[in-house]
PDB file of C-alpha atoms in Angstrom:
ATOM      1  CA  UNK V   1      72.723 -19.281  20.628  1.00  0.00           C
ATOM      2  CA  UNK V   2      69.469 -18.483  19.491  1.00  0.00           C
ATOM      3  CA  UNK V   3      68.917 -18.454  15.847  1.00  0.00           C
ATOM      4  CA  UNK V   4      68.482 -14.802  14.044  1.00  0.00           C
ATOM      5  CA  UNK V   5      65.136 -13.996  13.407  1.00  0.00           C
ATOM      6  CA  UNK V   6      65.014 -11.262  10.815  1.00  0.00           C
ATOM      7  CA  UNK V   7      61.610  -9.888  12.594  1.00  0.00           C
ATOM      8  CA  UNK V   8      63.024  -9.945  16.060  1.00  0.00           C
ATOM      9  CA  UNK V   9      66.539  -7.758  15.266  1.00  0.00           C
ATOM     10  CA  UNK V  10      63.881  -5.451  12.963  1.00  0.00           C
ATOM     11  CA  UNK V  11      61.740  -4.674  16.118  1.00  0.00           C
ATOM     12  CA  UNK V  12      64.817  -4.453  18.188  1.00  0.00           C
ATOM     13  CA  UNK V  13      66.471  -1.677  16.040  1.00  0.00           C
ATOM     14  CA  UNK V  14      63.431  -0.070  15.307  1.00  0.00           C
ATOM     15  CA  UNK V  15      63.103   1.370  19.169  1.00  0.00           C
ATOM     16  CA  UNK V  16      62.604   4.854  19.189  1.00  0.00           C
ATOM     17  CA  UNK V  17      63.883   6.699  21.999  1.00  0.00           C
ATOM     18  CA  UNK V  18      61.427   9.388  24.343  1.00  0.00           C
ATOM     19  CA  UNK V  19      63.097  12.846  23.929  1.00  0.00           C
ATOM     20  CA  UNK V  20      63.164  12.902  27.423  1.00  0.00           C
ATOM     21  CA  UNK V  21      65.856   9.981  27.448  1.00  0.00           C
ATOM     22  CA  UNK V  22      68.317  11.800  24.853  1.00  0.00           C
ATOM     23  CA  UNK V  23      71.249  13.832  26.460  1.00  0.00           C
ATOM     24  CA  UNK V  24      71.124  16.846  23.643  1.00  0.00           C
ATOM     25  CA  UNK V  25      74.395  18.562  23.207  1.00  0.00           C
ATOM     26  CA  UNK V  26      74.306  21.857  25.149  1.00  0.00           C
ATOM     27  CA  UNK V  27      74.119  25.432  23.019  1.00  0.00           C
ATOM     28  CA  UNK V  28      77.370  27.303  23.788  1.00  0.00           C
ATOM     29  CA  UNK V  29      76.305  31.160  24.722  1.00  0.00           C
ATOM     30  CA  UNK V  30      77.992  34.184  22.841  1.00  0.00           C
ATOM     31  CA  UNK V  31      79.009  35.549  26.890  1.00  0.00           C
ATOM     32  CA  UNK V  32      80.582  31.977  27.193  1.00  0.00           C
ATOM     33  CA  UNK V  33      82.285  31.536  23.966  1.00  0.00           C
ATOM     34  CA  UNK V  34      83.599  35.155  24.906  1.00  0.00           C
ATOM     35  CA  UNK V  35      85.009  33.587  28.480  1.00  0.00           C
ATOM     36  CA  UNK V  36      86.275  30.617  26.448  1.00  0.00           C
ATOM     37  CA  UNK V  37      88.280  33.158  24.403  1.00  0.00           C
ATOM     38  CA  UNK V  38      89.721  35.043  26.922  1.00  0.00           C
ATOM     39  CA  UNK V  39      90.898  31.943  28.751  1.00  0.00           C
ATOM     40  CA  UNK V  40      92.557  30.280  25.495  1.00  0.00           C
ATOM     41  CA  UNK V  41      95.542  32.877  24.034  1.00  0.00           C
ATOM     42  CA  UNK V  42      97.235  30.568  21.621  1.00  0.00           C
ATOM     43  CA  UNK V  43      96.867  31.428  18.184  1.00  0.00           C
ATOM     44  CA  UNK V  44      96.017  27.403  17.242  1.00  0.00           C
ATOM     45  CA  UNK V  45      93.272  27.944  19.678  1.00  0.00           C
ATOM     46  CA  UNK V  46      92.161  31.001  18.954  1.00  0.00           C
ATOM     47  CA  UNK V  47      91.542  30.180  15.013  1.00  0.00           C
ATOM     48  CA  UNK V  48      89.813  26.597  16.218  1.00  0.00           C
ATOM     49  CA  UNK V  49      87.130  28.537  18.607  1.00  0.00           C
ATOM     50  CA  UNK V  50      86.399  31.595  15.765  1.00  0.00           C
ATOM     51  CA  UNK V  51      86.117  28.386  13.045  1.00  0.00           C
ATOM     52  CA  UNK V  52      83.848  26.437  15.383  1.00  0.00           C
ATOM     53  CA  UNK V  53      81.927  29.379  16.388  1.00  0.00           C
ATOM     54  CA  UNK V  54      81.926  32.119  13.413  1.00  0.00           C
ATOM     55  CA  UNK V  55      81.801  29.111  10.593  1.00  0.00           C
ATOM     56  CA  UNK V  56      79.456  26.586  12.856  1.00  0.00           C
ATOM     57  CA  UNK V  57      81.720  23.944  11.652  1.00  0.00           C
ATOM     58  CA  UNK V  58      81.225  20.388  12.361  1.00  0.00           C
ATOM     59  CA  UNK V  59      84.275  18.611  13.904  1.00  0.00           C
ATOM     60  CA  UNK V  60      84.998  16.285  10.870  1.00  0.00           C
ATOM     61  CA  UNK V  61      85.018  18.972   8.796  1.00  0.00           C
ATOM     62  CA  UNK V  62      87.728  21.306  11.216  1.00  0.00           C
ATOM     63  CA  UNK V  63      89.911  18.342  11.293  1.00  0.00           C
ATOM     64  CA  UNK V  64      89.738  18.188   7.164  1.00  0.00           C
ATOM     65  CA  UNK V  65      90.654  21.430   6.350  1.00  0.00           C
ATOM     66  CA  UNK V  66      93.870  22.133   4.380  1.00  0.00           C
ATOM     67  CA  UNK V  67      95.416  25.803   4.559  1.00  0.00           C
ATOM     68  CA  UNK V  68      94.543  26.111   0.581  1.00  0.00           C
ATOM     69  CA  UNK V  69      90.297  25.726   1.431  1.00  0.00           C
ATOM     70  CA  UNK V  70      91.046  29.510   2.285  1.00  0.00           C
ATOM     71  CA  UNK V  71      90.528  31.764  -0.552  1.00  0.00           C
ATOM     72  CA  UNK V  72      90.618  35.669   0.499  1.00  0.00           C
ATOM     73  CA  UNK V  73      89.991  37.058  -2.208  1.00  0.00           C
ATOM     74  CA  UNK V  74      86.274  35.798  -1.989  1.00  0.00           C
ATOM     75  CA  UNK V  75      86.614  35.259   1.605  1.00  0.00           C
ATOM     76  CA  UNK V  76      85.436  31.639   1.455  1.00  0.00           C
ATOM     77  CA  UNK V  77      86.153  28.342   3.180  1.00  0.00           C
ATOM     78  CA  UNK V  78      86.024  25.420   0.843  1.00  0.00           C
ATOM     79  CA  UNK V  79      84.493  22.108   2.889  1.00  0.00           C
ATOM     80  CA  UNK V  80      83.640  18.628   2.473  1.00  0.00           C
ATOM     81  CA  UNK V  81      80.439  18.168   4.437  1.00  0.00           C
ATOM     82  CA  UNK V  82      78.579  15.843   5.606  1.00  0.00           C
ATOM     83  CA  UNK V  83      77.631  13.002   2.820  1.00  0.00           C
ATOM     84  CA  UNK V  84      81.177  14.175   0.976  1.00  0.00           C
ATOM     85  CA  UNK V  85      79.552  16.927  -1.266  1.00  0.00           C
ATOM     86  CA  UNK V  86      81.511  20.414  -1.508  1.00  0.00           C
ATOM     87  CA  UNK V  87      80.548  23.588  -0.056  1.00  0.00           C
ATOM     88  CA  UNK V  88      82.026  27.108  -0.428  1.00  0.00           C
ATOM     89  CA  UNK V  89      81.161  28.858   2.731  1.00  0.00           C
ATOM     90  CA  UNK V  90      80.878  32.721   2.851  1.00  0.00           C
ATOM     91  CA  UNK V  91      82.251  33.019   6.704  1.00  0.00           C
ATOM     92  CA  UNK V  92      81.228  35.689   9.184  1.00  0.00           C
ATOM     93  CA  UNK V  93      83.715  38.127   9.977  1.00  0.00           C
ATOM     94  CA  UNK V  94      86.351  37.116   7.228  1.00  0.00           C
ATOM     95  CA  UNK V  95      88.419  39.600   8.042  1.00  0.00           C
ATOM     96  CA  UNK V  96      89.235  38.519  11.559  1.00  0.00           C
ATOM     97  CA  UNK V  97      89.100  34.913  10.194  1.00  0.00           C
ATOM     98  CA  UNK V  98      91.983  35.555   7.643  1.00  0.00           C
ATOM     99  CA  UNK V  99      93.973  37.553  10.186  1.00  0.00           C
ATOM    100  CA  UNK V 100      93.745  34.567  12.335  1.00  0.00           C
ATOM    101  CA  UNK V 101      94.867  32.301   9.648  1.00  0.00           C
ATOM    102  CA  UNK V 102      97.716  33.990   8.583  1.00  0.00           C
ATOM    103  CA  UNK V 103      98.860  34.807  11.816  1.00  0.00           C
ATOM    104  CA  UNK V 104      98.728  31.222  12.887  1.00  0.00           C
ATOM    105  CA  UNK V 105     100.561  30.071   9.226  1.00  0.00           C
ATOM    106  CA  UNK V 106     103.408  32.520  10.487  1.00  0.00           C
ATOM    107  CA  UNK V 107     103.773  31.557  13.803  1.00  0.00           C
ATOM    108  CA  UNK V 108     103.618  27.288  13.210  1.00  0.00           C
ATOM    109  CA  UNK V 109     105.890  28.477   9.324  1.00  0.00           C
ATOM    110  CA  UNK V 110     103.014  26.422   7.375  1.00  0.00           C
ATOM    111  CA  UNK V 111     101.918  27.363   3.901  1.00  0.00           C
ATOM    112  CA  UNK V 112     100.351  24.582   2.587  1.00  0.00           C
ATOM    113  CA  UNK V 113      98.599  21.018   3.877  1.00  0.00           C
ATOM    114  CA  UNK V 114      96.769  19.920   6.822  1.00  0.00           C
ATOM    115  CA  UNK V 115      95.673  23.020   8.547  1.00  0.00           C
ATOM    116  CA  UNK V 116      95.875  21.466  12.228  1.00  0.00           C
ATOM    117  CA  UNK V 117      97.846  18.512  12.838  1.00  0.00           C
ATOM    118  CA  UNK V 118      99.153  17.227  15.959  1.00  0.00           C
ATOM    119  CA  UNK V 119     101.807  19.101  17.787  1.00  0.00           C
ATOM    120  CA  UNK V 120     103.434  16.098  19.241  1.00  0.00           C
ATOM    121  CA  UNK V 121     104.599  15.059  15.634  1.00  0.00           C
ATOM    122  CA  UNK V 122     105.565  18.571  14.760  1.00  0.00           C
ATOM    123  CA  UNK V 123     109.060  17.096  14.391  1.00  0.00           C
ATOM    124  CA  UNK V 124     108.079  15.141  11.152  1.00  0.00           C
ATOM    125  CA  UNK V 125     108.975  17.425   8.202  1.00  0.00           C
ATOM    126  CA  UNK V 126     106.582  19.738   7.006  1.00  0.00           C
ATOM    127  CA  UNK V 127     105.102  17.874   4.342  1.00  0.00           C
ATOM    128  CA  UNK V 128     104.557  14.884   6.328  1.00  0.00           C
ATOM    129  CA  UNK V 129     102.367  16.226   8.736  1.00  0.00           C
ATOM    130  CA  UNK V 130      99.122  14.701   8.625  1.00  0.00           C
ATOM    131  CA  UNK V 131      95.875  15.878   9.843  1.00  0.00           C
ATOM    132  CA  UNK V 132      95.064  15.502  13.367  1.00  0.00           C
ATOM    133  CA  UNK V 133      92.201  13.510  14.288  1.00  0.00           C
ATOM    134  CA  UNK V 134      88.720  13.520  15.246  1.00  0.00           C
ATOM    135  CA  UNK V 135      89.736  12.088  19.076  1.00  0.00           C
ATOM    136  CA  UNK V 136      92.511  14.900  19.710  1.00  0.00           C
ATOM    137  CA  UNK V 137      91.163  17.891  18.390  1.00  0.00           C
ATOM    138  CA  UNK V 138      88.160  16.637  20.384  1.00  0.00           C
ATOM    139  CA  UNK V 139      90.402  16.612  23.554  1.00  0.00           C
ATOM    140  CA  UNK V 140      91.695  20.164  22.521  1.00  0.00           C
ATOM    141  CA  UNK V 141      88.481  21.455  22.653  1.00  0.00           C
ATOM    142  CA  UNK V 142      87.100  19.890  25.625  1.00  0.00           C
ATOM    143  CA  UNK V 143      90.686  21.504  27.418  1.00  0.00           C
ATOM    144  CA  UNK V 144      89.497  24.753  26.009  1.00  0.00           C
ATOM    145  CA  UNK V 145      86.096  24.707  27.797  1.00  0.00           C
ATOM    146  CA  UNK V 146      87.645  23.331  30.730  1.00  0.00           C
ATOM    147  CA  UNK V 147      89.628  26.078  31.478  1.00  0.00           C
ATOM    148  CA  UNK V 148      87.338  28.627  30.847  1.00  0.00           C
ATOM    149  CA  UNK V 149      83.867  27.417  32.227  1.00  0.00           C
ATOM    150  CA  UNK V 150      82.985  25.963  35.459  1.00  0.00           C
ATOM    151  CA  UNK V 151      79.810  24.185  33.724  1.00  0.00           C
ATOM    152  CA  UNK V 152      81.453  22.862  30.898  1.00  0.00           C
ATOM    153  CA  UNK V 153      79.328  19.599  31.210  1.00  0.00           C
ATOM    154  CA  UNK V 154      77.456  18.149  28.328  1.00  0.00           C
ATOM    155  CA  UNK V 155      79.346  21.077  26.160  1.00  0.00           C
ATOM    156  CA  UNK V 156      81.493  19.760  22.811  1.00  0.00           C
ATOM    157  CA  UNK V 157      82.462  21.163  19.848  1.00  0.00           C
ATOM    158  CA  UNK V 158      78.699  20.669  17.957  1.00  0.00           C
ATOM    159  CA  UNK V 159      78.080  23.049  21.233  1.00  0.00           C
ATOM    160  CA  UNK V 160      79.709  25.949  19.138  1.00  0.00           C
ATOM    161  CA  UNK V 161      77.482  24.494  16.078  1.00  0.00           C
ATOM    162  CA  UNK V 162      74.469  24.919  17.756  1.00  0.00           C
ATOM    163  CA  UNK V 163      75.471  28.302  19.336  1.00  0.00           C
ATOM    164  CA  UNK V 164      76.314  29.455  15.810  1.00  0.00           C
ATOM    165  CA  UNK V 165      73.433  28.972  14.602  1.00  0.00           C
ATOM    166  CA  UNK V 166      71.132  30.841  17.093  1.00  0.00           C
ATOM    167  CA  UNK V 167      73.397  33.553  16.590  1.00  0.00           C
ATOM    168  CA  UNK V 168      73.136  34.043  12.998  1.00  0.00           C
ATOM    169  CA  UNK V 169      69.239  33.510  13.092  1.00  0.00           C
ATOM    170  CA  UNK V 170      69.239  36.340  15.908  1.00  0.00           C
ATOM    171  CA  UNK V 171      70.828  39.043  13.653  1.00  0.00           C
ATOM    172  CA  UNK V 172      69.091  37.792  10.429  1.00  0.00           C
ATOM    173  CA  UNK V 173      65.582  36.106  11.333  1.00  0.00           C
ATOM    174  CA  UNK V 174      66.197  33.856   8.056  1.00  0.00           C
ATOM    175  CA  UNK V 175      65.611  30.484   8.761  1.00  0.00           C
ATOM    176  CA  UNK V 176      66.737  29.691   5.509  1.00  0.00           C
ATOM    177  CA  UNK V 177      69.854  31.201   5.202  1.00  0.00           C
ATOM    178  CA  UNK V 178      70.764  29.585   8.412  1.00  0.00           C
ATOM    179  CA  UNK V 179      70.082  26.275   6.774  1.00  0.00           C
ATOM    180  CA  UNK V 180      72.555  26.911   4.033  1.00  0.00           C
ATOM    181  CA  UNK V 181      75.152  28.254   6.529  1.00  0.00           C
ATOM    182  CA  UNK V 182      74.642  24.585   8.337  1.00  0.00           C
ATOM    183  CA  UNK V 183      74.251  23.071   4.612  1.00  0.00           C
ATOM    184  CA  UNK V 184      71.753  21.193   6.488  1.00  0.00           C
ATOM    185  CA  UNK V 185      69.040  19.670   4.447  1.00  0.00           C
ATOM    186  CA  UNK V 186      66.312  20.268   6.135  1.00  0.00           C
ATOM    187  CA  UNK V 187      65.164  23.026   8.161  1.00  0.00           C
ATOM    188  CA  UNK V 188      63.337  21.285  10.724  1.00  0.00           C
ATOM    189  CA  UNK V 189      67.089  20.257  11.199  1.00  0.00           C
ATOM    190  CA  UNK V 190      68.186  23.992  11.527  1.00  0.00           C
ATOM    191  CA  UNK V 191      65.188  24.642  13.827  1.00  0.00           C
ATOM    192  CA  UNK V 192      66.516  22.348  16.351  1.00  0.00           C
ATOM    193  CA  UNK V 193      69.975  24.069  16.468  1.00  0.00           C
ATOM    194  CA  UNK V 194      68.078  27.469  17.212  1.00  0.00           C
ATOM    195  CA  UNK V 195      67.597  28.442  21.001  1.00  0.00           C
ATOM    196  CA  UNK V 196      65.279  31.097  21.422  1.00  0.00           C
TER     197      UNK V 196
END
C-alpha cells in the first residue's frame, strides 16, 4: 500500500459534488400526505404521519420522544434536536395532536416512556420497552407511503420535513418563523426546504 499523503486524502475529501449529481429528498404534497392518511387507519400511524407532517420532525428526533415531551397545557413538544440542544415546539393543530396522543396512550395502555417502540417486543413489560429505532420506524414509514402512493420513489420521512415547511411558509410568508419551527440555523437552510 501506498503511503498516506495528508495532501492527497485532503483533495480527495474536499470534492464537491454538481447539484445536478445529488438525489434531493422529494417534498411530500398536502393532497398526498392527505392520500397517505386515508390509506394508514392505525392510531400508531396516524400520530407518526400528523408528527412528521404538522411538527416537521426529523426522524431521530420521532424515534426520541418519550410520552412526558407532551405538555397540554402549553401545547408543546419538548425535543432534542439536532447538535443535542432542547427545543420546546409550539405544534400546529395541538388539539388534534393531543387527541391523537391520548387516543394512541389508551389504545397501546402506555402512560409514560418511549413513545413508539417496537411492536414485536410489546411482550416485554411496560417499563422495559425501549425506543424503536431509526431503521424500523424508517421501514414503517416507507410501508405507509407504499400503500398509499403509486410514486412513492425518492419519498422518506425528511419528505414530510420538507413538505412541512412549504406549508407553514404558504399560510404565514415568514421565512423566519419557519426557521425556528425547523430550529434550523440558518435560513438559507429553511429556503431549501420551501417549494414554491
Amino acid at each position: 500500500f501506498p503511503s498516506h499523503d495528508t495532501t492527497t486524502v485532503n483533495s480527495i475529501h474536499s470534492v464537491k459534488l454538481k447539484d445536478i449529481d445529488v438525489k434531493h429528498t422529494k417534498r411530500l404534497t398536502l393532497q398526498n400526505f392527505q392520500l397517505v392518511l386515508d390509506r394508514n387507519k392505525e392510531i400508531k400511524h396516524k400520530l407518526i404521519l400528523h408528527l412528521l407532517y404538522l411538527g416537521g420532525l426529523r426522524l431521530a428526533e420521532l424515534c426520541a420522544l418519550r410520552i412526558e415531551d407532551f405538555h397540554k397545557e402549553s401545547k408543546t413538544v419538548k425535543l432534542v434536536r439536532k447538535g443535542g440542544s432542547l427545543h420546546e415546539l409550539k405544534i400546529q393543530k395541538p388539539d388534534l395532536i393531543f387527541q391523537l396522543l391520548d387516543e394512541y396512550c389508551y389504545t397501546y395502555n402506555i402512560h409514560r416512556g418511549p413513545l413508539f417502540f417496537d411492536l414485536n417486543k410489546r411482550r416485554k413489560l411496560l417499563e422495559q420497552r425501549s425506543f424503536i429505532s431509526e431503521r424500523s420506524m424508517y421501514g414503517v414509514i416507507r410501508r405507509m407511503l407504499k400503500k398509499a402512493l403509486i410514486d412513492h420513489q425518492n419519498l422518506g420521512p425528511h419528505s414530510f420535513r420538507k413538505g412541512c415547511a412549504t406549508e407553514l411558509y404558504r399560510s404565514t410568508k415568514d421565512l423566519l418563523f419557519v426557521r425556528n419551527y425547523l430550529n434550523h440555523k440558518d435560513a438559507k437552510v429553511t429556503q431549501t426546504y420551501i417549494d414554491y
